[in-house]
Short mmCIF file of C-alpha atoms and ligand atoms in Angstrom, two decimals:
data_model
loop_
_atom_site.label_atom_id
_atom_site.label_comp_id
_atom_site.label_asym_id
_atom_site.label_seq_id
_atom_site.Cartn_x
_atom_site.Cartn_y
_atom_site.Cartn_z
CA MET V 1 0.29 0.03 -0.14
CA GLU V 2 2.88 2.38 0.66
CA SER V 3 3.98 2.30 -2.79
CA LEU V 4 0.52 2.74 -4.13
CA HIS V 5 -0.17 5.93 -1.84
CA LYS V 6 3.15 7.35 -3.14
CA SER V 7 2.18 6.71 -6.67
CA PHE V 8 -1.31 8.19 -5.97
CA ILE V 9 -0.10 11.18 -4.27
CA SER V 10 2.52 11.79 -6.97
CA GLY V 11 -0.23 11.48 -9.69
CA CYS V 12 -2.09 14.09 -8.16
CA HIS V 13 0.91 16.38 -8.09
CA ILE V 14 1.81 15.92 -11.51
CA LEU V 15 -1.85 16.40 -12.92
CA HIS V 16 -1.66 19.66 -11.07
CA TYR V 17 1.53 20.40 -12.66
CA HIS V 18 0.46 19.66 -16.23
CA ARG V 19 -2.38 21.88 -15.76
CA ILE V 20 -5.10 18.63 -15.94
CA LEU V 21 -6.51 19.49 -12.41
CA ASP V 22 -6.60 22.64 -10.46
CA ALA V 23 -8.78 23.03 -7.28
CA TYR V 24 -11.31 20.97 -9.13
CA GLY V 25 -11.25 17.57 -10.47
CA HIS V 26 -9.68 14.28 -9.26
CA LEU V 27 -7.83 11.16 -9.42
CA SER V 28 -8.87 7.61 -8.02
CA VAL V 29 -7.45 3.98 -7.94
CA ARG V 30 -8.89 0.74 -7.30
CA HIS V 31 -7.88 -0.77 -4.03
CA PRO V 32 -4.92 -3.38 -4.76
CA THR V 33 -6.45 -6.04 -2.75
CA ARG V 34 -10.03 -5.31 -1.90
CA ASN V 35 -11.83 -5.38 -5.35
CA ASP V 36 -14.85 -3.58 -3.94
CA VAL V 37 -12.98 -0.67 -2.58
CA PHE V 38 -11.28 2.43 -4.14
CA LEU V 39 -9.25 5.29 -3.02
CA MET V 40 -9.55 8.87 -3.35
CA CYS V 41 -8.15 12.18 -2.01
CA ARG V 42 -10.61 14.05 0.67
CA SER V 43 -12.27 17.34 -0.67
CA MET V 44 -9.19 19.55 -1.35
CA ALA V 45 -7.01 20.61 -4.26
CA PRO V 46 -4.91 17.78 -5.42
CA ALA V 47 -1.89 19.68 -5.54
CA THR V 48 -2.02 19.95 -1.69
CA VAL V 49 -2.53 16.16 -1.11
CA SER V 50 0.67 15.25 1.07
CA SER V 51 -0.20 11.83 2.96
CA ARG V 52 -2.05 9.01 3.46
CA LEU V 53 -4.29 10.87 6.10
CA ASP V 54 -5.65 12.66 2.92
CA ILE V 55 -6.64 9.74 1.32
CA ILE V 56 -10.11 8.05 1.58
CA GLU V 57 -11.28 4.48 1.12
CA TYR V 58 -14.95 4.36 -0.53
CA TYR V 59 -17.08 1.21 -1.43
CA ILE V 60 -17.62 0.79 -5.15
CA GLU V 61 -20.97 -0.31 -4.56
CA ASP V 62 -22.74 3.07 -3.22
CA ALA V 63 -19.45 5.50 -3.11
CA SER V 64 -19.86 5.53 0.78
CA PRO V 65 -16.77 5.93 2.87
CA VAL V 66 -15.40 2.62 4.43
CA ASP V 67 -14.73 4.49 7.52
CA PRO V 68 -17.96 6.77 8.23
CA GLY V 69 -15.78 8.88 10.41
CA SER V 70 -13.76 10.04 7.16
CA PRO V 71 -13.59 13.49 6.30
CA LEU V 72 -15.59 15.25 3.47
CA GLY V 73 -15.00 13.90 -0.03
CA TYR V 74 -15.83 15.18 -3.37
CA VAL V 75 -19.39 15.13 -4.44
CA GLU V 76 -18.52 13.71 -7.77
CA ARG V 77 -17.12 10.43 -6.64
CA PHE V 78 -19.90 8.55 -8.14
CA ILE V 79 -18.16 9.20 -11.55
CA HIS V 80 -15.42 6.69 -9.92
CA SER V 81 -17.88 4.10 -8.41
CA GLU V 82 -19.78 3.61 -11.26
CA ILE V 83 -16.92 3.08 -13.61
CA TYR V 84 -15.16 0.71 -11.41
CA LYS V 85 -18.37 -1.15 -10.83
CA ARG V 86 -19.03 -1.69 -14.35
CA TYR V 87 -15.42 -2.43 -15.90
CA SER V 88 -13.41 -4.64 -13.54
CA ASP V 89 -10.26 -4.10 -15.63
CA VAL V 90 -10.34 -0.17 -14.77
CA GLN V 91 -7.61 0.33 -12.13
CA SER V 92 -7.45 4.02 -12.00
CA ILE V 93 -9.73 7.22 -13.08
CA ILE V 94 -9.05 10.69 -13.67
CA HIS V 95 -12.08 13.55 -13.88
CA SER V 96 -10.70 16.85 -15.39
CA HIS V 97 -12.18 20.27 -16.31
CA SER V 98 -9.32 20.87 -18.77
CA PRO V 99 -9.91 24.09 -20.57
CA ASP V 100 -8.29 22.51 -23.60
CA VAL V 101 -10.49 19.75 -23.87
CA VAL V 102 -13.83 21.50 -22.79
CA PRO V 103 -14.58 23.25 -26.39
CA TYR V 104 -14.76 19.85 -27.84
CA SER V 105 -17.74 19.20 -25.61
CA ILE V 106 -19.75 21.96 -26.63
CA SER V 107 -18.80 22.97 -30.11
CA GLY V 108 -19.86 19.84 -32.22
CA VAL V 109 -16.39 19.43 -33.25
CA PRO V 110 -15.37 16.04 -32.69
CA LEU V 111 -11.99 15.19 -30.62
CA GLN V 112 -10.23 12.98 -32.83
CA PRO V 113 -6.72 11.05 -32.32
CA CYS V 114 -4.11 13.77 -33.86
CA VAL V 115 -1.01 12.49 -32.64
CA HIS V 116 0.08 8.76 -31.96
CA LEU V 117 0.25 9.54 -28.23
CA ALA V 118 -3.30 10.48 -27.89
CA GLY V 119 -4.26 6.97 -26.22
CA PHE V 120 -7.72 7.23 -27.46
CA LEU V 121 -9.20 3.75 -28.15
CA GLY V 122 -11.57 4.88 -31.18
CA LYS V 123 -11.77 6.98 -33.91
CA LYS V 124 -13.44 10.09 -32.18
CA VAL V 125 -14.17 10.70 -28.23
CA PRO V 126 -18.04 10.07 -27.23
CA ASN V 127 -19.57 13.17 -25.47
CA PHE V 128 -21.83 12.53 -22.63
CA ASP V 129 -24.83 15.34 -21.90
CA ILE V 130 -26.10 15.34 -18.66
CA LEU V 131 -29.26 17.24 -19.82
CA ASP V 132 -30.27 13.80 -21.28
CA PHE V 133 -30.24 12.07 -17.87
CA TYR V 134 -31.29 14.34 -15.07
CA GLU V 135 -34.37 12.91 -12.90
CA THR V 136 -36.91 14.92 -11.18
CA GLY V 137 -35.36 16.48 -8.21
CA ASP V 138 -31.61 16.32 -9.59
CA VAL V 139 -29.54 19.50 -8.81
CA ARG V 140 -28.96 20.54 -12.71
CA ASP V 141 -25.48 21.75 -12.07
CA LEU V 142 -23.71 19.43 -14.21
CA LEU V 143 -22.09 17.38 -11.52
CA ILE V 144 -22.55 13.77 -11.09
CA ARG V 145 -24.12 13.63 -7.71
CA ASN V 146 -25.51 10.24 -7.56
CA ARG V 147 -25.30 6.67 -8.60
CA GLN V 148 -27.74 7.15 -11.38
CA LEU V 149 -25.93 9.67 -13.37
CA GLY V 150 -22.60 8.00 -12.70
CA LYS V 151 -24.15 4.72 -14.17
CA GLN V 152 -25.07 6.51 -17.24
CA LEU V 153 -21.87 8.32 -17.83
CA ALA V 154 -20.25 4.73 -17.41
CA SER V 155 -22.40 3.58 -20.25
CA TYR V 156 -20.37 5.92 -22.51
CA PHE V 157 -16.91 3.85 -22.04
CA SER V 158 -18.57 1.01 -24.05
CA SER V 159 -20.02 1.43 -27.76
CA ASN V 160 -21.65 -2.11 -27.24
CA SER V 161 -23.02 -2.27 -23.96
CA GLY V 162 -20.30 -4.84 -23.15
CA GLY V 163 -16.73 -4.30 -22.48
CA LEU V 164 -14.64 -1.18 -22.12
CA THR V 165 -14.09 0.38 -25.89
CA GLU V 166 -13.57 3.90 -24.75
CA ALA V 167 -10.36 5.31 -22.92
CA VAL V 168 -11.77 8.78 -22.62
CA VAL V 169 -15.48 10.43 -22.75
CA LEU V 170 -16.05 14.22 -22.76
CA MET V 171 -18.79 15.89 -20.50
CA ARG V 172 -20.65 18.66 -21.99
CA GLY V 173 -19.81 22.00 -20.69
CA HIS V 174 -17.92 20.39 -17.70
CA GLY V 175 -14.77 18.52 -18.74
CA PHE V 176 -13.62 14.95 -19.20
CA THR V 177 -13.02 11.55 -17.60
CA VAL V 178 -10.34 8.98 -18.59
CA VAL V 179 -9.64 5.53 -17.35
CA GLY V 180 -6.52 3.38 -17.21
CA GLY V 181 -5.23 0.02 -16.13
CA SER V 182 -2.60 1.75 -13.50
CA ILE V 183 -2.36 5.28 -12.22
CA GLU V 184 0.66 5.77 -14.64
CA GLU V 185 -1.31 4.64 -17.64
CA CYS V 186 -4.24 7.02 -16.43
CA VAL V 187 -2.01 10.06 -15.79
CA PHE V 188 -0.40 9.62 -19.43
CA ARG V 189 -3.77 9.32 -20.94
CA ALA V 190 -4.97 12.47 -19.34
CA ILE V 191 -1.92 14.45 -19.97
CA TYR V 192 -2.09 13.37 -23.63
CA THR V 193 -5.96 13.65 -24.04
CA SER V 194 -5.47 17.69 -23.19
CA GLU V 195 -2.17 17.77 -25.42
CA ASN V 196 -4.01 16.14 -28.22
CA ALA V 197 -6.90 18.71 -27.53
CA ARG V 198 -4.30 21.51 -27.94
CA ILE V 199 -2.79 20.22 -31.07
CA GLN V 200 -6.21 19.65 -32.99
CA SER V 201 -7.26 23.04 -32.12
CA SER V 202 -4.07 24.54 -33.41
CA ALA V 203 -4.60 22.53 -36.59
CA LEU V 204 -8.03 23.75 -37.00
CA ALA V 205 -7.20 27.41 -36.55
CA LEU V 206 -4.42 26.88 -39.14
CA SER V 207 -6.72 25.02 -41.64
CA THR V 208 -8.74 28.15 -41.98
CA ALA V 209 -5.79 30.52 -42.07
CA HIS V 210 -4.04 29.68 -44.97
CA PRO V 211 -4.99 28.67 -48.84
CA LEU V 212 -2.53 25.68 -48.97
CA ALA V 213 -4.48 24.11 -45.96
CA THR V 214 -5.69 20.59 -46.56
CA ASP V 215 -8.23 18.64 -44.50
CA ILE V 216 -6.69 17.76 -41.48
CA LYS V 217 -4.85 14.07 -41.42
CA TYR V 218 -6.19 12.46 -38.26
CA ILE V 219 -4.67 9.35 -37.00
CA HIS V 220 -5.77 6.57 -39.38
CA GLU V 221 -8.09 4.08 -37.82
CA THR V 222 -5.75 1.27 -38.96
CA GLU V 223 -2.85 2.82 -36.86
CA ILE V 224 -4.90 3.44 -33.55
CA PRO V 225 -4.31 -0.01 -32.12
CA ALA V 226 -0.67 -0.12 -32.51
CA SER V 227 -0.41 3.55 -31.35
CA THR V 228 -2.17 2.67 -28.39
CA ALA V 229 -0.42 -0.51 -27.58
CA MET V 230 3.05 1.60 -28.02
CA THR V 231 2.09 4.02 -25.38
CA GLN V 232 1.22 1.04 -22.98
CA TRP V 233 4.97 -0.26 -23.18
CA SER V 234 6.20 3.34 -23.01
CA TYR V 235 4.51 5.31 -20.68
CA MET V 236 6.91 4.58 -17.58
CA ARG V 237 9.38 6.80 -19.21
CA PRO V 238 7.52 9.83 -18.95
CA TRP V 239 6.16 8.90 -15.69
CA LYS V 240 9.60 9.02 -14.21
CA LEU V 241 10.33 12.65 -15.59
CA TRP V 242 7.11 13.82 -14.42
CA VAL V 243 7.82 12.26 -10.83
CA GLN V 244 11.12 14.14 -11.01
CA GLU V 245 9.48 17.43 -12.00
CA VAL V 246 6.82 17.51 -9.00
CA GLU V 247 9.98 16.29 -6.57
CA ALA V 248 11.90 19.32 -7.68
CA THR V 249 8.82 21.78 -7.24
CA SER V 250 8.49 22.97 -3.51
CA LEU V 251 4.72 23.30 -3.94
CA TYR V 252 4.48 19.53 -3.49
CA THR V 253 4.84 17.25 -0.68
CA ASN V 254 4.99 13.64 -0.78
CA LEU V 255 5.06 11.99 2.81
CA ALA V 256 3.92 8.45 1.75
ZN1 ZN R 1 -16.52 17.83 -12.52
#
């Protein structure tokens, strides 16, 4: 557990350093030995998480804390509980409000793989619109506040109502959620989802600014599986760099 806590805290710091999380958004990880439990930090800016005392264990079944005396947690933890419940192979989840990505959730322009590090599993990222799923009495503030909304969001990670077919799902006017097989893979995907969005936005701007511009050449669908596989054997290289970056930055403390 000690190394999991250490990686979890480093992940929180890296996601802040790379502007995936600010005072909002969160990282979680499935418990390494208890399949029915996941870990998240308490309600605080992830950049300021520093010790295991900041980390809470929740039951996947209903997102209630294992220890009823736990400090206050995030309202949107149902994003995490319902995805872990539905997909047994998901080990880590990040929910982000990245301003580089949000425009693709409100403009109708699909977010598509532009670079081989995108890590998307499909040709375009699905977009979850919570407006289609509020029930009577729900607070209409775009937050995933209950199990029902979390379950609906979780279904967007599967295009065939079976297993996982998407790594990333946009959330209209809000942000995105990304899943991975480990904290390290999930952090990699979150950072390169934002990177991909920035590159696509630049390419879209260029494409209207010059007479020689062609249609944008996205990663071809035949290139997606091998590109994604490449990210899966190589993500520890950037992870080690990113850990060194946050360890060299005095804002962050990791006591795990
Ligand atoms: Zn949110």
